[in-house]
Amino acid sequence: GNFIFTNVFVGIIIMNIQRATDTFREQLILEREQIVQERRENLKRKQHDEVLAMMNKTKPGFTFKQMLEEYKKNNLSNDNISAGGDMSFNLPWIESYITSLSHIDRITDRIKQLHWAIATTLAAQMDNKLRDGKLLPEKKSSRSIRV
């Protein structure tokens, strides 16, 4: 009898420990998410302030591309979330990528139209052959095979 009671109490203690562990893990996850959210908000605020400061000190004739280059040289570091050296931040690359996507879309539409035309033509030919009776099964000869 004592063995059963001991096992029941050990089981209850283990369940309480498991609940406490799960609660602790959930709290850790929430804290990490809050830290990441705060970092993102701080980064957005910092970038917004820097862009405003940069816009305020622009000179007449200073192009937006030059401002971006200045910003890239002075403000991007390794601990920033966005990587400015990536190809996806390069404006000419983005323009050529969008252009090639539009070409792919046009070519895909043309191919779909071609497939539709081929399928329609083949269906019409099959209907004509069926109407003319050319695809009816051949009649078997009247001779029977004797074994």
mmCIF file with all atom_site columns, N, CA, C and O in Angstrom, residues 51-85:
data_model
loop_
_atom_site.group_PDB
_atom_site.id
_atom_site.type_symbol
_atom_site.label_atom_id
_atom_site.label_alt_id
_atom_site.label_comp_id
_atom_site.label_asym_id
_atom_site.label_entity_id
_atom_site.label_seq_id
_atom_site.pdbx_PDB_ins_code
_atom_site.Cartn_x
_atom_site.Cartn_y
_atom_site.Cartn_z
_atom_site.occupancy
_atom_site.B_iso_or_equiv
_atom_site.pdbx_formal_charge
_atom_site.auth_seq_id
_atom_site.auth_comp_id
_atom_site.auth_asym_id
_atom_site.auth_atom_id
_atom_site.pdbx_PDB_model_num
ATOM 1   N N  . VAL A 1 51 ? 16.469 59.560 -41.212 1.00 0.00 ? 51 VAL A N  1
ATOM 2   C CA . VAL A 1 51 ? 15.989 60.005 -42.523 1.00 0.00 ? 51 VAL A CA 1
ATOM 3   C C  . VAL A 1 51 ? 15.476 61.440 -42.430 1.00 0.00 ? 51 VAL A C  1
ATOM 4   O O  . VAL A 1 51 ? 15.741 62.270 -43.312 1.00 0.00 ? 51 VAL A O  1
ATOM 5   N N  . LEU A 1 52 ? 14.763 61.762 -41.344 1.00 0.00 ? 52 LEU A N  1
ATOM 6   C CA . LEU A 1 52 ? 14.308 63.143 -41.161 1.00 0.00 ? 52 LEU A CA 1
ATOM 7   C C  . LEU A 1 52 ? 15.480 64.106 -41.051 1.00 0.00 ? 52 LEU A C  1
ATOM 8   O O  . LEU A 1 52 ? 15.464 65.182 -41.669 1.00 0.00 ? 52 LEU A O  1
ATOM 9   N N  . ALA A 1 53 ? 16.499 63.722 -40.277 1.00 0.00 ? 53 ALA A N  1
ATOM 10  C CA . ALA A 1 53 ? 17.676 64.581 -40.149 1.00 0.00 ? 53 ALA A CA 1
ATOM 11  C C  . ALA A 1 53 ? 18.374 64.738 -41.492 1.00 0.00 ? 53 ALA A C  1
ATOM 12  O O  . ALA A 1 53 ? 18.827 65.838 -41.846 1.00 0.00 ? 53 ALA A O  1
ATOM 13  N N  . MET A 1 54 ? 18.454 63.656 -42.258 1.00 0.00 ? 54 MET A N  1
ATOM 14  C CA . MET A 1 54 ? 19.099 63.700 -43.558 1.00 0.00 ? 54 MET A CA 1
ATOM 15  C C  . MET A 1 54 ? 18.298 64.583 -44.522 1.00 0.00 ? 54 MET A C  1
ATOM 16  O O  . MET A 1 54 ? 18.864 65.357 -45.285 1.00 0.00 ? 54 MET A O  1
ATOM 17  N N  . MET A 1 55 ? 16.976 64.479 -44.463 1.00 0.00 ? 55 MET A N  1
ATOM 18  C CA . MET A 1 55 ? 16.146 65.304 -45.333 1.00 0.00 ? 55 MET A CA 1
ATOM 19  C C  . MET A 1 55 ? 16.248 66.778 -44.952 1.00 0.00 ? 55 MET A C  1
ATOM 20  O O  . MET A 1 55 ? 16.186 67.647 -45.825 1.00 0.00 ? 55 MET A O  1
ATOM 21  N N  . ASN A 1 56 ? 16.413 67.049 -43.669 1.00 0.00 ? 56 ASN A N  1
ATOM 22  C CA . ASN A 1 56 ? 16.509 68.440 -43.225 1.00 0.00 ? 56 ASN A CA 1
ATOM 23  C C  . ASN A 1 56 ? 17.821 69.096 -43.654 1.00 0.00 ? 56 ASN A C  1
ATOM 24  O O  . ASN A 1 56 ? 17.864 70.301 -43.870 1.00 0.00 ? 56 ASN A O  1
ATOM 25  N N  . LYS A 1 57 ? 18.875 68.317 -43.756 1.00 0.00 ? 57 LYS A N  1
ATOM 26  C CA . LYS A 1 57 ? 20.162 68.919 -44.118 1.00 0.00 ? 57 LYS A CA 1
ATOM 27  C C  . LYS A 1 57 ? 20.523 68.722 -45.595 1.00 0.00 ? 57 LYS A C  1
ATOM 28  O O  . LYS A 1 57 ? 21.665 68.874 -45.977 1.00 0.00 ? 57 LYS A O  1
ATOM 29  N N  . THR A 1 58 ? 19.547 68.384 -46.417 1.00 0.00 ? 58 THR A N  1
ATOM 30  C CA . THR A 1 58 ? 19.824 68.231 -47.844 1.00 0.00 ? 58 THR A CA 1
ATOM 31  C C  . THR A 1 58 ? 20.049 69.585 -48.483 1.00 0.00 ? 58 THR A C  1
ATOM 32  O O  . THR A 1 58 ? 19.489 70.597 -48.092 1.00 0.00 ? 58 THR A O  1
ATOM 33  N N  . LYS A 1 59 ? 20.879 69.541 -49.475 1.00 0.00 ? 59 LYS A N  1
ATOM 34  C CA . LYS A 1 59 ? 21.195 70.758 -50.226 1.00 0.00 ? 59 LYS A CA 1
ATOM 35  C C  . LYS A 1 59 ? 20.410 70.733 -51.527 1.00 0.00 ? 59 LYS A C  1
ATOM 36  O O  . LYS A 1 59 ? 20.079 69.666 -52.039 1.00 0.00 ? 59 LYS A O  1
ATOM 37  N N  . PRO A 1 60 ? 20.123 71.873 -52.090 1.00 0.00 ? 60 PRO A N  1
ATOM 38  C CA . PRO A 1 60 ? 19.457 71.881 -53.399 1.00 0.00 ? 60 PRO A CA 1
ATOM 39  C C  . PRO A 1 60 ? 20.346 71.191 -54.434 1.00 0.00 ? 60 PRO A C  1
ATOM 40  O O  . PRO A 1 60 ? 21.561 71.374 -54.454 1.00 0.00 ? 60 PRO A O  1
ATOM 41  N N  . GLY A 1 61 ? 19.755 70.364 -55.268 1.00 0.00 ? 61 GLY A N  1
ATOM 42  C CA . GLY A 1 61 ? 20.508 69.644 -56.287 1.00 0.00 ? 61 GLY A CA 1
ATOM 43  C C  . GLY A 1 61 ? 21.069 68.326 -55.782 1.00 0.00 ? 61 GLY A C  1
ATOM 44  O O  . GLY A 1 61 ? 21.738 67.604 -56.504 1.00 0.00 ? 61 GLY A O  1
ATOM 45  N N  . PHE A 1 62 ? 20.823 68.014 -54.536 1.00 0.00 ? 62 PHE A N  1
ATOM 46  C CA . PHE A 1 62 ? 21.297 66.766 -53.941 1.00 0.00 ? 62 PHE A CA 1
ATOM 47  C C  . PHE A 1 62 ? 20.235 65.707 -54.220 1.00 0.00 ? 62 PHE A C  1
ATOM 48  O O  . PHE A 1 62 ? 19.112 65.799 -53.725 1.00 0.00 ? 62 PHE A O  1
ATOM 49  N N  . THR A 1 63 ? 20.540 64.689 -55.025 1.00 0.00 ? 63 THR A N  1
ATOM 50  C CA . THR A 1 63 ? 19.534 63.712 -55.441 1.00 0.00 ? 63 THR A CA 1
ATOM 51  C C  . THR A 1 63 ? 19.268 62.691 -54.342 1.00 0.00 ? 63 THR A C  1
ATOM 52  O O  . THR A 1 63 ? 20.047 62.531 -53.400 1.00 0.00 ? 63 THR A O  1
ATOM 53  N N  . PHE A 1 64 ? 18.160 62.018 -54.493 1.00 0.00 ? 64 PHE A N  1
ATOM 54  C CA . PHE A 1 64 ? 17.778 61.000 -53.512 1.00 0.00 ? 64 PHE A CA 1
ATOM 55  C C  . PHE A 1 64 ? 18.787 59.860 -53.497 1.00 0.00 ? 64 PHE A C  1
ATOM 56  O O  . PHE A 1 64 ? 19.107 59.316 -52.444 1.00 0.00 ? 64 PHE A O  1
ATOM 57  N N  . LYS A 1 65 ? 19.308 59.508 -54.654 1.00 0.00 ? 65 LYS A N  1
ATOM 58  C CA . LYS A 1 65 ? 20.296 58.434 -54.736 1.00 0.00 ? 65 LYS A CA 1
ATOM 59  C C  . LYS A 1 65 ? 21.561 58.815 -53.964 1.00 0.00 ? 65 LYS A C  1
ATOM 60  O O  . LYS A 1 65 ? 22.135 57.988 -53.257 1.00 0.00 ? 65 LYS A O  1
ATOM 61  N N  . GLN A 1 66 ? 21.972 60.061 -54.065 1.00 0.00 ? 66 GLN A N  1
ATOM 62  C CA . GLN A 1 66 ? 23.136 60.519 -53.308 1.00 0.00 ? 66 GLN A CA 1
ATOM 63  C C  . GLN A 1 66 ? 22.861 60.478 -51.804 1.00 0.00 ? 66 GLN A C  1
ATOM 64  O O  . GLN A 1 66 ? 23.725 60.105 -51.023 1.00 0.00 ? 66 GLN A O  1
ATOM 65  N N  . MET A 1 67 ? 21.638 60.827 -51.418 1.00 0.00 ? 67 MET A N  1
ATOM 66  C CA . MET A 1 67 ? 21.284 60.751 -49.999 1.00 0.00 ? 67 MET A CA 1
ATOM 67  C C  . MET A 1 67 ? 21.328 59.310 -49.502 1.00 0.00 ? 67 MET A C  1
ATOM 68  O O  . MET A 1 67 ? 21.803 59.029 -48.403 1.00 0.00 ? 67 MET A O  1
ATOM 69  N N  . LEU A 1 68 ? 20.843 58.383 -50.342 1.00 0.00 ? 68 LEU A N  1
ATOM 70  C CA . LEU A 1 68 ? 20.886 56.974 -49.951 1.00 0.00 ? 68 LEU A CA 1
ATOM 71  C C  . LEU A 1 68 ? 22.318 56.477 -49.806 1.00 0.00 ? 68 LEU A C  1
ATOM 72  O O  . LEU A 1 68 ? 22.635 55.709 -48.890 1.00 0.00 ? 68 LEU A O  1
ATOM 73  N N  . GLU A 1 69 ? 23.169 56.879 -50.729 1.00 0.00 ? 69 GLU A N  1
ATOM 74  C CA . GLU A 1 69 ? 24.575 56.484 -50.648 1.00 0.00 ? 69 GLU A CA 1
ATOM 75  C C  . GLU A 1 69 ? 25.211 57.012 -49.362 1.00 0.00 ? 69 GLU A C  1
ATOM 76  O O  . GLU A 1 69 ? 25.952 56.305 -48.682 1.00 0.00 ? 69 GLU A O  1
ATOM 77  N N  . GLU A 1 70 ? 24.919 58.246 -49.034 1.00 0.00 ? 70 GLU A N  1
ATOM 78  C CA . GLU A 1 70 ? 25.438 58.848 -47.799 1.00 0.00 ? 70 GLU A CA 1
ATOM 79  C C  . GLU A 1 70 ? 24.931 58.091 -46.574 1.00 0.00 ? 70 GLU A C  1
ATOM 80  O O  . GLU A 1 70 ? 25.669 57.792 -45.653 1.00 0.00 ? 70 GLU A O  1
ATOM 81  N N  . TYR A 1 71 ? 23.657 57.767 -46.602 1.00 0.00 ? 71 TYR A N  1
ATOM 82  C CA . TYR A 1 71 ? 23.056 57.025 -45.489 1.00 0.00 ? 71 TYR A CA 1
ATOM 83  C C  . TYR A 1 71 ? 23.703 55.652 -45.363 1.00 0.00 ? 71 TYR A C  1
ATOM 84  O O  . TYR A 1 71 ? 24.002 55.187 -44.269 1.00 0.00 ? 71 TYR A O  1
ATOM 85  N N  . LYS A 1 72 ? 23.915 55.006 -46.499 1.00 0.00 ? 72 LYS A N  1
ATOM 86  C CA . LYS A 1 72 ? 24.500 53.672 -46.506 1.00 0.00 ? 72 LYS A CA 1
ATOM 87  C C  . LYS A 1 72 ? 25.921 53.704 -45.942 1.00 0.00 ? 72 LYS A C  1
ATOM 88  O O  . LYS A 1 72 ? 26.313 52.828 -45.184 1.00 0.00 ? 72 LYS A O  1
ATOM 89  N N  . LYS A 1 73 ? 26.690 54.720 -46.296 1.00 0.00 ? 73 LYS A N  1
ATOM 90  C CA . LYS A 1 73 ? 28.071 54.825 -45.820 1.00 0.00 ? 73 LYS A CA 1
ATOM 91  C C  . LYS A 1 73 ? 28.134 55.091 -44.322 1.00 0.00 ? 73 LYS A C  1
ATOM 92  O O  . LYS A 1 73 ? 28.953 54.523 -43.613 1.00 0.00 ? 73 LYS A O  1
ATOM 93  N N  . ASN A 1 74 ? 27.255 55.956 -43.830 1.00 0.00 ? 74 ASN A N  1
ATOM 94  C CA . ASN A 1 74 ? 27.384 56.432 -42.455 1.00 0.00 ? 74 ASN A CA 1
ATOM 95  C C  . ASN A 1 74 ? 26.589 55.640 -41.427 1.00 0.00 ? 74 ASN A C  1
ATOM 96  O O  . ASN A 1 74 ? 26.969 55.596 -40.263 1.00 0.00 ? 74 ASN A O  1
ATOM 97  N N  . ASN A 1 75 ? 25.490 55.018 -41.817 1.00 0.00 ? 75 ASN A N  1
ATOM 98  C CA . ASN A 1 75 ? 24.569 54.529 -40.809 1.00 0.00 ? 75 ASN A CA 1
ATOM 99  C C  . ASN A 1 75 ? 24.388 53.018 -40.749 1.00 0.00 ? 75 ASN A C  1
ATOM 100 O O  . ASN A 1 75 ? 23.836 52.528 -39.780 1.00 0.00 ? 75 ASN A O  1
ATOM 101 N N  . LEU A 1 76 ? 24.784 52.299 -41.754 1.00 0.00 ? 76 LEU A N  1
ATOM 102 C CA . LEU A 1 76 ? 24.576 50.854 -41.701 1.00 0.00 ? 76 LEU A CA 1
ATOM 103 C C  . LEU A 1 76 ? 25.749 50.171 -41.008 1.00 0.00 ? 76 LEU A C  1
ATOM 104 O O  . LEU A 1 76 ? 26.903 50.456 -41.276 1.00 0.00 ? 76 LEU A O  1
ATOM 105 N N  . SER A 1 77 ? 25.406 49.280 -40.099 1.00 0.00 ? 77 SER A N  1
ATOM 106 C CA . SER A 1 77 ? 26.439 48.525 -39.389 1.00 0.00 ? 77 SER A CA 1
ATOM 107 C C  . SER A 1 77 ? 26.028 47.061 -39.340 1.00 0.00 ? 77 SER A C  1
ATOM 108 O O  . SER A 1 77 ? 24.948 46.683 -39.779 1.00 0.00 ? 77 SER A O  1
ATOM 109 N N  . ASN A 1 78 ? 26.889 46.215 -38.763 1.00 0.00 ? 78 ASN A N  1
ATOM 110 C CA . ASN A 1 78 ? 26.628 44.778 -38.758 1.00 0.00 ? 78 ASN A CA 1
ATOM 111 C C  . ASN A 1 78 ? 25.471 44.378 -37.861 1.00 0.00 ? 78 ASN A C  1
ATOM 112 O O  . ASN A 1 78 ? 24.905 43.308 -38.033 1.00 0.00 ? 78 ASN A O  1
ATOM 113 N N  . ASP A 1 79 ? 25.120 45.194 -36.878 1.00 0.00 ? 79 ASP A N  1
ATOM 114 C CA . ASP A 1 79 ? 24.048 44.804 -35.971 1.00 0.00 ? 79 ASP A CA 1
ATOM 115 C C  . ASP A 1 79 ? 22.664 45.247 -36.451 1.00 0.00 ? 79 ASP A C  1
ATOM 116 O O  . ASP A 1 79 ? 21.670 45.012 -35.778 1.00 0.00 ? 79 ASP A O  1
ATOM 117 N N  . ASN A 1 80 ? 22.569 45.857 -37.619 1.00 0.00 ? 80 ASN A N  1
ATOM 118 C CA . ASN A 1 80 ? 21.268 46.245 -38.163 1.00 0.00 ? 80 ASN A CA 1
ATOM 119 C C  . ASN A 1 80 ? 20.530 45.020 -38.682 1.00 0.00 ? 80 ASN A C  1
ATOM 120 O O  . ASN A 1 80 ? 21.143 44.042 -39.130 1.00 0.00 ? 80 ASN A O  1
ATOM 121 N N  . ILE A 1 81 ? 19.221 45.091 -38.654 1.00 0.00 ? 81 ILE A N  1
ATOM 122 C CA . ILE A 1 81 ? 18.412 43.959 -39.095 1.00 0.00 ? 81 ILE A CA 1
ATOM 123 C C  . ILE A 1 81 ? 18.458 43.804 -40.608 1.00 0.00 ? 81 ILE A C  1
ATOM 124 O O  . ILE A 1 81 ? 18.543 42.712 -41.129 1.00 0.00 ? 81 ILE A O  1
ATOM 125 N N  . SER A 1 82 ? 18.410 44.897 -41.352 1.00 0.00 ? 82 SER A N  1
ATOM 126 C CA . SER A 1 82 ? 18.414 44.814 -42.808 1.00 0.00 ? 82 SER A CA 1
ATOM 127 C C  . SER A 1 82 ? 19.839 44.939 -43.337 1.00 0.00 ? 82 SER A C  1
ATOM 128 O O  . SER A 1 82 ? 20.615 45.740 -42.854 1.00 0.00 ? 82 SER A O  1
ATOM 129 N N  . ALA A 1 83 ? 20.133 44.114 -44.329 1.00 0.00 ? 83 ALA A N  1
ATOM 130 C CA . ALA A 1 83 ? 21.465 44.135 -44.932 1.00 0.00 ? 83 ALA A CA 1
ATOM 131 C C  . ALA A 1 83 ? 21.421 44.999 -46.179 1.00 0.00 ? 83 ALA A C  1
ATOM 132 O O  . ALA A 1 83 ? 20.738 44.676 -47.144 1.00 0.00 ? 83 ALA A O  1
ATOM 133 N N  . GLY A 1 84 ? 22.110 46.122 -46.172 1.00 0.00 ? 84 GLY A N  1
ATOM 134 C CA . GLY A 1 84 ? 22.065 47.040 -47.301 1.00 0.00 ? 84 GLY A CA 1
ATOM 135 C C  . GLY A 1 84 ? 22.898 46.583 -48.481 1.00 0.00 ? 84 GLY A C  1
ATOM 136 O O  . GLY A 1 84 ? 22.694 47.042 -49.592 1.00 0.00 ? 84 GLY A O  1
ATOM 137 N N  . GLY A 1 85 ? 23.823 45.688 -48.283 1.00 0.00 ? 85 GLY A N  1
ATOM 138 C CA . GLY A 1 85 ? 24.668 45.240 -49.374 1.00 0.00 ? 85 GLY A CA 1
ATOM 139 C C  . GLY A 1 85 ? 24.037 44.143 -50.207 1.00 0.00 ? 85 GLY A C  1
ATOM 140 O O  . GLY A 1 85 ? 24.604 43.702 -51.189 1.00 0.00 ? 85 GLY A O  1
#
